[in-house]
Amino acid sequence: GVGSGEIYMPLHTLASALLAATTSAVSPALPIDVIRTRLLNYNGFTYTSSVVPASAASPALPPVVLLPPIGVGIDRTFCRRLLEAWAIASPSATLHAIDVIGMGDSSPKPRMKRRLL
């Protein structure tokens, strides 16, 4: 619970933004320019992420990291609508959607070995 070392992130702001962005006839202008793409080179690997920085007006909370499930072919673009809603909500935590090695824009890509049956 709150105060026991766990991070509490109120979801009502994000849920409201998601609802407004998906149900209104005229959705608010999406702050697409807020979403940044970052590259990190480490030990010969390139990691790519989309980042929505925390709002300067809010107290800073620890960052939130979205990792896609392994083995199903999903990359960070799967989270695009969530990133946009997060940006609209003016969050107090930075959101990172990361491409794991071999997915999306990260590298190297795995070699596919085909076996004949």
Coordinates of C-alpha atoms in Angstrom, one line a residue:
G1 CA 0.0 0.0 0.0
V2 CA 0.9 3.7 0.0
G3 CA 3.8 4.4 2.4
S4 CA 5.2 0.8 2.4
G5 CA 7.7 1.5 -0.4
E6 CA 5.3 0.7 -3.2
I7 CA 4.6 3.4 -5.8
Y8 CA 1.0 4.5 -6.0
M9 CA 0.0 5.9 -9.4
P10 CA -3.6 7.3 -9.5
L11 CA -5.2 6.0 -12.6
H12 CA -8.3 8.2 -12.7
T13 CA -6.5 11.0 -14.6
L14 CA -5.2 8.5 -17.2
A15 CA -8.6 6.8 -17.5
S16 CA -10.4 10.1 -18.0
A17 CA -8.0 11.1 -20.7
L18 CA -8.3 7.7 -22.4
L19 CA -12.1 7.9 -22.3
A20 CA -12.1 11.5 -23.6
A21 CA -9.7 10.6 -26.4
T22 CA -11.6 7.6 -27.6
T23 CA -15.3 8.6 -27.1
S24 CA -15.6 12.2 -28.0
A25 CA -16.5 13.3 -31.5
V26 CA -13.8 15.9 -31.4
S27 CA -10.8 14.6 -29.5
P28 CA -8.4 17.1 -27.9
A29 CA -5.3 18.0 -29.9
L30 CA -2.8 15.3 -29.1
P31 CA 0.5 16.6 -28.0
I32 CA 2.4 14.3 -30.3
D33 CA 5.4 16.7 -30.2
V34 CA 5.8 15.7 -26.5
I35 CA 6.5 12.1 -27.3
R36 CA 10.2 11.6 -27.9
T37 CA 12.1 8.7 -29.4
R38 CA 15.4 7.9 -27.7
L39 CA 18.2 5.5 -28.7
L40 CA 20.6 4.0 -26.2
N41 CA 23.7 2.1 -27.4
Y42 CA 25.0 -0.4 -24.8
N43 CA 27.4 -3.3 -25.3
G44 CA 26.8 -3.4 -29.0
F45 CA 23.0 -3.4 -28.7
T46 CA 20.7 -0.5 -29.6
Y47 CA 17.7 0.0 -27.5
T48 CA 14.9 2.2 -28.7
S49 CA 12.2 3.8 -26.6
S50 CA 9.3 6.3 -26.9
V51 CA 9.2 8.7 -23.9
V52 CA 6.6 11.0 -22.5
P53 CA 8.3 13.3 -20.0
A54 CA 6.7 14.2 -16.7
S55 CA 4.8 17.5 -16.5
A56 CA 7.0 20.2 -15.0
A57 CA 4.0 21.5 -13.0
S58 CA 3.5 18.2 -11.1
P59 CA 5.7 16.7 -8.4
A60 CA 8.0 14.1 -9.8
L61 CA 7.2 10.4 -9.3
P62 CA 9.5 7.5 -10.3
P63 CA 9.4 6.7 -14.1
V64 CA 7.0 4.1 -15.5
V65 CA 8.4 1.5 -17.9
L66 CA 6.3 -0.4 -20.3
L67 CA 7.9 -3.7 -21.5
P68 CA 6.2 -5.7 -24.3
P69 CA 5.6 -9.4 -23.8
I70 CA 8.4 -11.5 -25.2
G71 CA 7.8 -13.8 -28.1
V72 CA 4.6 -12.3 -29.6
G73 CA 6.1 -9.7 -32.0
I74 CA 4.8 -6.6 -30.2
D75 CA 7.0 -3.4 -30.2
R76 CA 6.7 0.0 -28.6
T77 CA 4.3 1.2 -31.3
F78 CA 1.6 -1.1 -29.8
C79 CA 1.5 1.4 -26.8
R80 CA 1.1 4.5 -29.0
R81 CA -2.5 5.3 -27.9
L82 CA -1.5 4.9 -24.3
L83 CA 1.5 7.3 -24.8
E84 CA -0.8 9.9 -26.4
A85 CA -3.3 9.6 -23.5
W86 CA -0.5 9.8 -21.0
A87 CA 0.7 13.0 -22.7
I88 CA -2.8 14.5 -22.6
A89 CA -3.1 13.7 -18.9
S90 CA -0.1 15.8 -18.0
P91 CA 1.4 13.1 -15.8
S92 CA 3.7 13.5 -12.9
A93 CA 5.8 10.5 -13.9
T94 CA 7.8 9.9 -17.1
L95 CA 6.5 7.0 -19.2
H96 CA 9.0 4.9 -21.2
A97 CA 7.8 2.3 -23.8
I98 CA 10.8 0.2 -24.8
D99 CA 11.6 -2.0 -27.7
V100 CA 13.4 -5.1 -26.5
I101 CA 16.3 -6.4 -28.5
G102 CA 15.2 -7.7 -31.9
M103 CA 11.9 -5.9 -31.9
G104 CA 10.8 -2.6 -33.4
D105 CA 13.8 -0.3 -34.0
S106 CA 16.1 -2.0 -31.5
S107 CA 19.0 -4.1 -32.8
P108 CA 20.5 -6.5 -33.6
K109 CA 17.6 -8.5 -35.1
P110 CA 17.6 -12.2 -34.4
R111 CA 18.5 -14.6 -37.2
M112 CA 15.7 -16.9 -38.2
K113 CA 16.8 -20.5 -38.7
R114 CA 14.5 -22.6 -40.8
R115 CA 14.4 -26.3 -40.5
L116 CA 13.0 -28.6 -43.1
L117 CA 10.7 -31.3 -41.7

